[in-house]
Structure formats: structure tokens, C-alpha cells
Coordinates of C-alpha atoms in Angstrom, one line a residue:
X18 CA 19.9 34.0 -25.4
X19 CA 16.8 33.9 -23.2
X20 CA 14.6 36.7 -21.8
X21 CA 14.5 37.2 -18.0
X22 CA 12.6 34.3 -16.4
X23 CA 12.2 34.6 -12.6
X24 CA 10.7 31.1 -12.2
X25 CA 13.6 29.5 -14.1
X26 CA 16.1 31.6 -12.2
X27 CA 14.6 30.4 -8.9
X28 CA 14.7 26.8 -10.0
X29 CA 18.3 27.1 -11.2
X30 CA 19.4 28.7 -7.9
X31 CA 17.5 26.1 -5.9
X32 CA 19.4 23.3 -7.6
X33 CA 22.8 25.1 -7.4
X34 CA 22.5 26.3 -3.8
X35 CA 21.5 22.9 -2.5
X36 CA 23.7 20.8 -4.9
X37 CA 20.7 18.8 -6.1
X38 CA 18.9 18.1 -9.4
X39 CA 15.6 19.9 -9.7
X40 CA 12.7 18.8 -12.0
X41 CA 9.7 21.1 -12.6
X42 CA 6.6 21.0 -14.8
X43 CA 5.9 24.3 -16.4
X44 CA 4.5 25.9 -19.6
X45 CA 6.8 26.7 -22.5
X46 CA 5.9 29.2 -25.3
X47 CA 7.6 29.0 -28.7
X48 CA 7.0 31.7 -31.3
X49 CA 6.1 30.6 -34.9
X50 CA 5.0 32.4 -38.1
X51 CA 2.8 32.0 -41.1
X52 CA 5.5 30.0 -42.9
X53 CA 4.6 27.2 -40.5
X54 CA 1.1 25.8 -41.6
X55 CA 0.5 24.5 -38.0
X56 CA 1.3 27.8 -36.3
X57 CA -1.6 28.8 -34.0
X58 CA -3.4 32.1 -34.7
X59 CA -1.7 33.9 -31.8
X60 CA 1.8 33.1 -33.3
X61 CA 2.9 30.8 -30.5
X62 CA 3.0 27.1 -29.6
X63 CA 2.2 26.4 -26.0
X64 CA 3.7 23.2 -24.6
X65 CA 3.3 21.2 -21.4
X66 CA 6.9 21.1 -20.4
X67 CA 9.4 19.4 -18.0
X68 CA 12.7 21.1 -17.2
X69 CA 15.7 19.7 -15.4
X70 CA 18.4 21.7 -13.7
X71 CA 21.6 19.9 -12.5
X72 CA 23.5 20.4 -9.2
X73 CA 25.3 23.4 -10.7
X74 CA 22.1 25.1 -11.8
X75 CA 22.5 24.4 -15.5
X76 CA 19.5 23.5 -17.6
X77 CA 20.3 19.9 -18.8
X78 CA 17.0 18.7 -20.2
X79 CA 13.6 20.0 -21.5
X80 CA 10.7 17.8 -22.6
X81 CA 7.5 18.8 -24.4
X82 CA 4.7 16.4 -23.5
X83 CA 3.6 14.4 -26.5
X84 CA 0.5 12.5 -25.3
X85 CA -1.9 15.2 -24.2
X86 CA -4.9 14.3 -22.0
X87 CA -8.3 15.2 -23.4
X88 CA -8.7 18.3 -21.2
X89 CA -5.4 19.8 -22.1
X90 CA -6.8 22.1 -24.8
X91 CA -4.5 24.9 -23.8
X92 CA -1.5 23.0 -25.0
X93 CA -0.1 22.0 -28.5
X94 CA 1.4 18.6 -29.5
X95 CA 5.0 18.5 -30.6
X96 CA 5.2 17.5 -34.2
X97 CA 7.2 14.3 -33.3
X98 CA 7.7 12.6 -29.9
X99 CA 11.1 13.1 -28.5
X100 CA 12.7 10.8 -25.9
X101 CA 14.7 13.0 -23.6
X102 CA 17.6 11.7 -21.4
X103 CA 20.4 13.1 -19.4
X104 CA 23.4 11.6 -17.6
X105 CA 24.1 12.0 -13.9
X106 CA 26.8 10.6 -11.5
X107 CA 24.0 8.2 -10.4
X108 CA 22.7 6.8 -13.6
X109 CA 20.9 7.7 -16.8
X110 CA 17.6 9.5 -16.5
X111 CA 14.6 10.0 -18.7
X112 CA 11.6 12.2 -18.4
X113 CA 7.9 12.2 -19.5
X114 CA 4.6 13.5 -18.2
X115 CA 1.4 12.0 -16.9
X116 CA -0.7 10.5 -19.8
X117 CA 2.6 9.6 -21.6
X118 CA 3.0 6.6 -19.3
X119 CA 0.2 4.7 -21.1
X120 CA 1.8 4.9 -24.5
X121 CA 4.9 3.5 -26.3
X122 CA 6.4 6.8 -27.2
X123 CA 8.3 8.2 -25.4
X124 CA 7.9 6.1 -22.3
X125 CA 8.8 2.6 -23.5
X126 CA 11.4 3.9 -26.0
X127 CA 13.3 5.5 -23.1
X128 CA 13.7 2.2 -21.4
X129 CA 13.9 -0.4 -24.2
X130 CA 16.0 1.6 -26.6
X131 CA 17.8 4.3 -24.7
X132 CA 18.4 2.2 -21.6
X133 CA 17.6 4.7 -18.8
X134 CA 17.9 3.6 -15.2
X135 CA 15.4 6.0 -13.7
X136 CA 12.4 7.9 -15.0
X137 CA 11.3 11.3 -13.6
X138 CA 7.5 11.6 -13.8
X139 CA 5.6 14.9 -13.0
X140 CA 1.9 14.2 -13.2
X141 CA -1.6 15.5 -12.5
X142 CA -3.1 12.0 -12.2
X143 CA -6.8 11.5 -11.6
X144 CA -7.3 8.2 -9.8
X145 CA -9.6 5.7 -11.5
X146 CA -10.3 2.4 -9.7
X147 CA -9.8 -0.5 -10.0
X148 CA -6.7 -0.4 -12.2
X149 CA -5.6 3.2 -12.6
X150 CA -4.9 4.7 -9.3
X151 CA -1.6 6.6 -9.3
X152 CA 0.3 4.5 -6.8
X153 CA -1.1 1.2 -8.2
X154 CA -0.3 1.8 -11.9
X155 CA 2.9 3.7 -11.5
X156 CA 4.4 1.1 -9.2
X157 CA 3.3 -1.6 -11.6
X158 CA 4.9 0.2 -14.6
X159 CA 8.2 0.4 -12.8
X160 CA 8.1 -3.3 -12.1
X161 CA 7.0 -4.2 -15.6
X162 CA 9.7 -2.1 -17.2
X163 CA 12.5 -2.9 -14.7
X164 CA 13.4 0.7 -13.9
X165 CA 13.0 3.2 -11.1
X166 CA 10.1 5.7 -11.4
X167 CA 10.0 8.9 -9.3
X168 CA 6.4 10.1 -9.5
X169 CA 5.3 13.5 -8.2
X170 CA 1.5 14.0 -8.4
X171 CA -0.6 17.1 -8.0
X172 CA -2.4 16.8 -4.6
X173 CA -6.0 17.9 -5.3
X174 CA -8.4 15.5 -3.6
X175 CA -11.5 17.3 -5.1
X176 CA -10.2 16.2 -8.5
X177 CA -9.4 12.7 -7.2
X178 CA -5.7 13.6 -7.6
X179 CA -3.4 12.1 -5.0
X180 CA -0.7 9.4 -5.0
X181 CA 3.1 10.0 -5.2
X182 CA 5.8 7.4 -5.0
X183 CA 9.4 6.3 -5.3
X184 CA 9.1 3.0 -7.1
X185 CA 11.8 0.4 -7.9
X186 CA 11.6 -2.7 -10.1
X187 CA 11.0 -4.9 -7.0
X188 CA 8.2 -2.6 -5.7
X189 CA 7.4 0.7 -4.0
X190 CA 10.1 2.0 -1.7
X191 CA 8.0 4.9 -0.4
X192 CA 4.5 6.1 -1.4
X193 CA 1.8 8.5 -0.3
X194 CA -1.9 8.3 -0.9
X195 CA -4.4 10.4 1.2
X196 CA -7.8 11.6 0.2
X197 CA -8.6 13.0 3.6
X198 CA -6.3 16.1 3.6
X199 CA -5.0 18.8 1.3
X200 CA -1.5 18.4 2.8
X201 CA 1.3 17.2 0.6
X202 CA 4.1 14.9 1.7
X203 CA 7.9 14.8 1.1
X204 CA 9.1 11.3 0.2
X205 CA 12.7 10.1 0.6
X206 CA 14.2 6.7 -0.1
X207 CA 17.3 5.0 -1.3
X208 CA 17.4 3.4 -4.7
X209 CA 19.8 1.3 -6.8
X210 CA 21.2 3.8 -9.2
X211 CA 21.6 1.2 -11.9
X212 CA 18.8 -1.3 -11.4
X213 CA 19.0 -2.7 -15.0
X214 CA 22.5 -4.1 -14.2
X215 CA 21.1 -6.4 -11.4
X216 CA 18.2 -7.5 -13.7
X217 CA 20.4 -8.1 -16.8
X218 CA 21.5 -11.6 -15.6
X219 CA 17.9 -12.7 -15.0
X220 CA 15.8 -14.4 -17.7
X221 CA 13.0 -12.3 -19.1
X222 CA 9.4 -13.1 -18.1
X223 CA 7.4 -15.1 -20.6
X224 CA 4.0 -13.7 -19.8
X225 CA 1.9 -16.4 -21.5
X226 CA 4.1 -19.5 -20.7
X227 CA 2.1 -20.9 -17.7
X228 CA -1.4 -19.9 -19.0
X229 CA -0.7 -21.5 -22.4
X230 CA 0.1 -24.8 -20.6
X231 CA -3.5 -25.0 -19.3
X232 CA -6.2 -26.4 -21.6
X233 CA -8.7 -23.8 -22.8
X234 CA -11.9 -24.3 -20.9
X235 CA -15.2 -25.2 -22.4
X236 CA -18.0 -22.5 -22.3
X237 CA -18.7 -21.5 -18.7
X238 CA -22.4 -21.1 -17.9
X239 CA -21.5 -18.8 -15.0
X240 CA -19.8 -16.2 -17.1
X241 CA -21.4 -12.8 -17.4
X242 CA -20.4 -9.4 -18.6
X243 CA -19.7 -6.0 -17.0
X244 CA -18.1 -2.6 -17.5
X245 CA -14.9 -1.4 -16.0
X246 CA -14.0 2.2 -17.1
X247 CA -16.2 1.8 -20.2
X248 CA -14.6 -1.5 -21.3
X249 CA -16.8 -4.7 -21.5
X250 CA -15.2 -7.4 -19.4
X251 CA -16.0 -11.1 -19.3
X252 CA -16.4 -12.3 -15.6
X253 CA -16.9 -15.4 -13.6
X254 CA -17.5 -15.3 -9.9
X255 CA -15.5 -17.0 -7.1
X256 CA -18.3 -19.2 -5.6
X257 CA -16.1 -21.4 -3.5
X258 CA -13.5 -20.4 -0.8
X259 CA -10.7 -21.9 -2.9
X260 CA -10.3 -23.3 -6.4
X261 CA -9.0 -22.8 -9.9
X262 CA -10.9 -20.7 -12.4
X263 CA -10.5 -19.6 -16.0
X264 CA -12.2 -17.0 -18.1
X265 CA -11.6 -16.0 -21.7
X266 CA -12.2 -13.1 -24.0
X267 CA -11.1 -13.3 -27.6
X268 CA -7.5 -14.6 -27.5
X269 CA -6.9 -13.8 -23.9
X270 CA -7.6 -16.6 -21.3
X271 CA -7.0 -15.7 -17.7
X272 CA -6.3 -18.4 -15.0
X273 CA -6.6 -18.0 -11.3
X274 CA -5.7 -20.3 -8.4
X275 CA -6.8 -19.0 -5.0
X276 CA -7.6 -19.7 -1.4
X277 CA -9.5 -17.4 0.8
X278 CA -8.9 -17.3 4.6
X279 CA -12.6 -17.6 4.9
X280 CA -15.6 -17.0 2.6
X281 CA -17.5 -13.8 3.5
X282 CA -20.5 -12.3 1.8
X283 CA -18.3 -10.2 -0.4
X284 CA -18.3 -11.2 -4.0
X285 CA -15.1 -11.5 -6.0
X286 CA -14.8 -12.2 -9.8
X287 CA -12.1 -13.2 -12.2
X288 CA -12.3 -11.0 -15.3
X289 CA -10.7 -10.7 -18.8
X290 CA -10.6 -7.9 -21.3
X291 CA -9.0 -8.0 -24.7
X292 CA -9.7 -5.0 -26.8
X293 CA -9.2 -1.3 -27.7
X294 CA -10.0 1.3 -25.1
X295 CA -11.5 4.4 -26.8
X296 CA -12.7 6.8 -24.1
X297 CA -10.1 9.4 -23.0
X298 CA -7.6 7.9 -25.5
X299 CA -7.1 5.0 -27.9
X300 CA -5.0 2.2 -26.5
X301 CA -5.2 -1.6 -26.7
X302 CA -5.5 -3.5 -23.5
X303 CA -5.2 -7.1 -22.4
X304 CA -6.2 -7.4 -18.7
X305 CA -6.6 -10.3 -16.3
X306 CA -8.0 -9.3 -12.9
X307 CA -9.2 -10.7 -9.6
X308 CA -11.4 -8.0 -8.1
X309 CA -14.0 -7.4 -5.4
X310 CA -17.4 -6.3 -6.5
X311 CA -19.0 -3.2 -5.0
X312 CA -22.0 -5.2 -3.6
X313 CA -23.3 -8.8 -3.6
X314 CA -25.1 -8.0 -6.8
X315 CA -23.2 -9.2 -9.9
X316 CA -24.1 -6.1 -11.9
X317 CA -21.9 -4.1 -9.4
X318 CA -18.8 -5.9 -10.5
X319 CA -16.3 -3.5 -12.0
X320 CA -17.6 -0.4 -10.1
X321 CA -15.0 1.4 -8.1
X322 CA -14.3 -0.2 -4.7
X323 CA -11.8 1.1 -2.1
X324 CA -12.3 -1.2 0.9
X325 CA -12.6 -5.0 1.5
X326 CA -12.8 -7.4 4.4
X327 CA -11.9 -10.7 2.6
X328 CA -8.4 -12.1 3.2
X329 CA -6.7 -14.5 0.9
X330 CA -4.3 -17.3 1.9
X331 CA -2.8 -17.3 -1.6
X332 CA -3.4 -16.2 -5.2
X333 CA -1.8 -17.0 -8.5
X334 CA -2.9 -15.1 -11.6
X335 CA -1.8 -15.6 -15.2
X336 CA -2.9 -15.0 -18.8
X337 CA -2.3 -15.9 -22.4
X338 CA -0.9 -12.4 -23.3
X339 CA 0.0 -11.5 -26.8
X340 CA 2.2 -8.6 -25.6
X341 CA 5.6 -8.4 -23.8
X342 CA 4.4 -5.4 -21.8
X343 CA 2.4 -6.5 -18.8
X344 CA 2.2 -4.5 -15.5
X345 CA 1.5 -6.4 -12.2
X346 CA -0.8 -4.7 -9.7
X347 CA -1.9 -5.7 -6.2
X348 CA -4.1 -3.3 -4.3
X349 CA -5.2 -3.8 -0.7
X350 CA -8.1 -2.4 1.2
X351 CA -7.9 1.4 1.7
X352 CA -6.0 1.8 -1.6
X353 CA -2.8 0.5 -0.2
X354 CA 0.1 -1.2 -2.0
X355 CA 1.6 -4.6 -1.1
X356 CA 5.4 -4.1 -1.4
X357 CA 7.3 -7.3 -0.9
X358 CA 4.2 -9.4 -0.7
X359 CA 4.0 -10.6 -4.3
X360 CA 6.2 -11.5 -7.2
X361 CA 6.1 -12.4 -10.9
X362 CA 7.5 -15.8 -11.8
X363 CA 9.4 -16.3 -15.1
X364 CA 6.4 -18.2 -16.5
X365 CA 4.2 -15.2 -16.2
X366 CA 2.4 -16.0 -12.9
X367 CA 1.7 -13.2 -10.5
X368 CA 1.7 -14.9 -7.1
X369 CA 1.5 -14.0 -3.4
X370 CA 4.8 -14.7 -1.7
X371 CA 3.2 -15.4 1.7
X372 CA -0.3 -14.9 3.1
X373 CA -1.4 -11.4 2.2
X374 CA -1.5 -9.2 5.2
X375 CA -4.5 -7.2 4.3
X376 CA -7.9 -7.7 2.5
X377 CA -7.6 -7.7 -1.3
X378 CA -9.3 -5.2 -3.5
X379 CA -7.7 -6.3 -6.8
X380 CA -4.9 -8.4 -8.2
X381 CA -4.3 -7.5 -11.9
X382 CA -2.1 -8.2 -14.8
X383 CA -2.5 -5.0 -16.9
X384 CA -1.2 -5.6 -20.5
X385 CA -0.6 -3.0 -23.1
X386 CA -0.4 -4.1 -26.7
X387 CA 1.1 -1.0 -28.3
X388 CA 1.2 -2.3 -31.8
X389 CA -2.6 -2.6 -31.9
X390 CA -3.4 1.0 -30.8

């Protein structure tokens, strides 16, 4: 049926000989002819592809990436997105690749319609602070969707690509982020094979419930604008060591309650964005964020920051989101996660469970409104 394929044979044998499932990202070439109006001039479609071999060495799944990143000019799009799943003795799995995670199809469809327990996620993820580092966003996606996510990233620090993880609905079980070495890292952790069962009895989060109970503020003379990854945010700065703040943009109002362990010279802001992102892709965002500015100048707010010195006693962040799909992020100094140190309440508040153990770089509710893309 298939021509000899040494790479596939090696993957198959690797799975069978070790009684494991193996997932690999490869290229896949499919011949076509002139009867197909979309057939490339060389007579072949080229797809960015994931393959899965089971513990007997059988090919059980193949997925062609649908949402290509802007630089993937060597690959073709499938005509339609396909949500690919496969069953195992330890739950139902789905697969997609890299940029797919920012879109509804196939990522959300796999969870909301096909009810997968775990997602396998090969990626070449270029980290973008403050919201889109690999470990930060991938762990947030697993929490927001209520599934396990196994993320394997290309490790190329010269392209800002690092950050792998084993993520569960309650946070990261293991992760690796290191921009100082070219060495990779093997991650191992135990996961609940059917996490959706333990979540089924819990009420769903109403992401706007708490924020809608707060009266919309009058115009704030301290508000100012700034860019984060080409999107124009509305900011207000945290001038006091503790307090309650609101900032609004369009229909999104963000509310923050906070207390710092001590006010330093570092500047923090509360920011809101409600709009269509149109740079490397088109996707509609609603974002509420507490973040550290790069310097004491307000025009530095939104620029990438990796380190901080300011510690918080507590924080509580919420927003009047119009979408059900909101991903909670907490990033500490040194681009480190905060597993077990925060939670999302059923009224939509992202809160610290106890005093955060490290200085805060950003606390964010990253909302995706797929219907407005």
C-alpha cells in the first residue's frame, strides 16, 4: 500500500519495541493531477503532518495541519479542517499542531464536540511576551478547556523557541523553559487519564459574572494607551500599594483587586483589549491583564519583560467577557509558572490562593471570541 519509508518504519518499531505510543511531526506528500483545480504545479500537496503509532507499531492517526503560520509557505492547507482522534486504554486523544491552538477548528472542536481527554501537541513555538510564551499559554489552554495537553516544542533558543510541558486542567505537572542552553529535556509526570469525568460535576465558570456586578466606572483621567504585540491596549497604572481598579475598552471592562507586599519603583498597569488581532493571523481577542512595565516610563508598558522584583500579597482579576473561552495565565519572574498558587472561581475571578511565592510579571485572562474572527 505504501512505498518504503525508513523514518516511518523506525517510528513504528520504536513504538512496538517499547510498548508505547509515539507521536511525530513530519512532512506528508500527496500526489494530485490536473483534474484538481488546486493541485500545485509540481503535482503534489505538501502537508505539515502529525502521525501516531500505537504500542503495537500500528499507524492509528494522521493529522494535516489546518492553521498554517505565516512562514510555512512550503506547506499546503487541507481543503477542510479535520478533527482527528484515537482511543487508547488510557482515554481518548486528539492531535493538532502549533498555531492551531489559537483557533476554534480543530482545537476547540476536539474538546467541546468530540470530548477528548488529552491533546497531543507538537509545536515550533516562538515565545512572545507577555501573553504568548509556550509554557504560559499552553498551560492556560489546558486549564481553560479542562483537558490534559502534552506539548513538545522545538528547542531553538536563537529563534526564541523553548518551552515544553505536561499540563492538566488544574495546572502544569511538569514543564521546561530554558533560554540559556541548546540542551533539550525529557519530561515525565502522572496525569488523570479521564480529567473530564472529575470536572463534569462542577458548575461551569461564568467568566463575566463577578465583573458585571461592579458598576462601570466613570472616565478615568489616568488612562493611557499602549501597544502589546501590535494591539492597542487601554491602561491605568497601579499608583498605590493596594487597591481596586477598573479599565474598559469597548464592551470589555477589567477589574483588579490587589495588594503589594511593598511598593517598589517598578511600574505595573491594569490593561484591557477588545478587538481583532491582524498581524500573523486574524483572531478576535478580549484580554484583561495585570502586567509589569519594562521601565518606570509609561510608554514602556506592554514591551516584553522577563524579570520583576515586586511581590504581591494577593490579586483578583476579572472581566466582562463576551466569550466562554478564557484562558488564565500567571507568569512569575524568570518566565516561570505558578502551579497550585492560583485558581479560577465560578464567578470568573482569577485569584491568588495564597501569597504568591515569586515576583509577578503578568496575571492575565486571555479571551478568544472565535465567532468574531
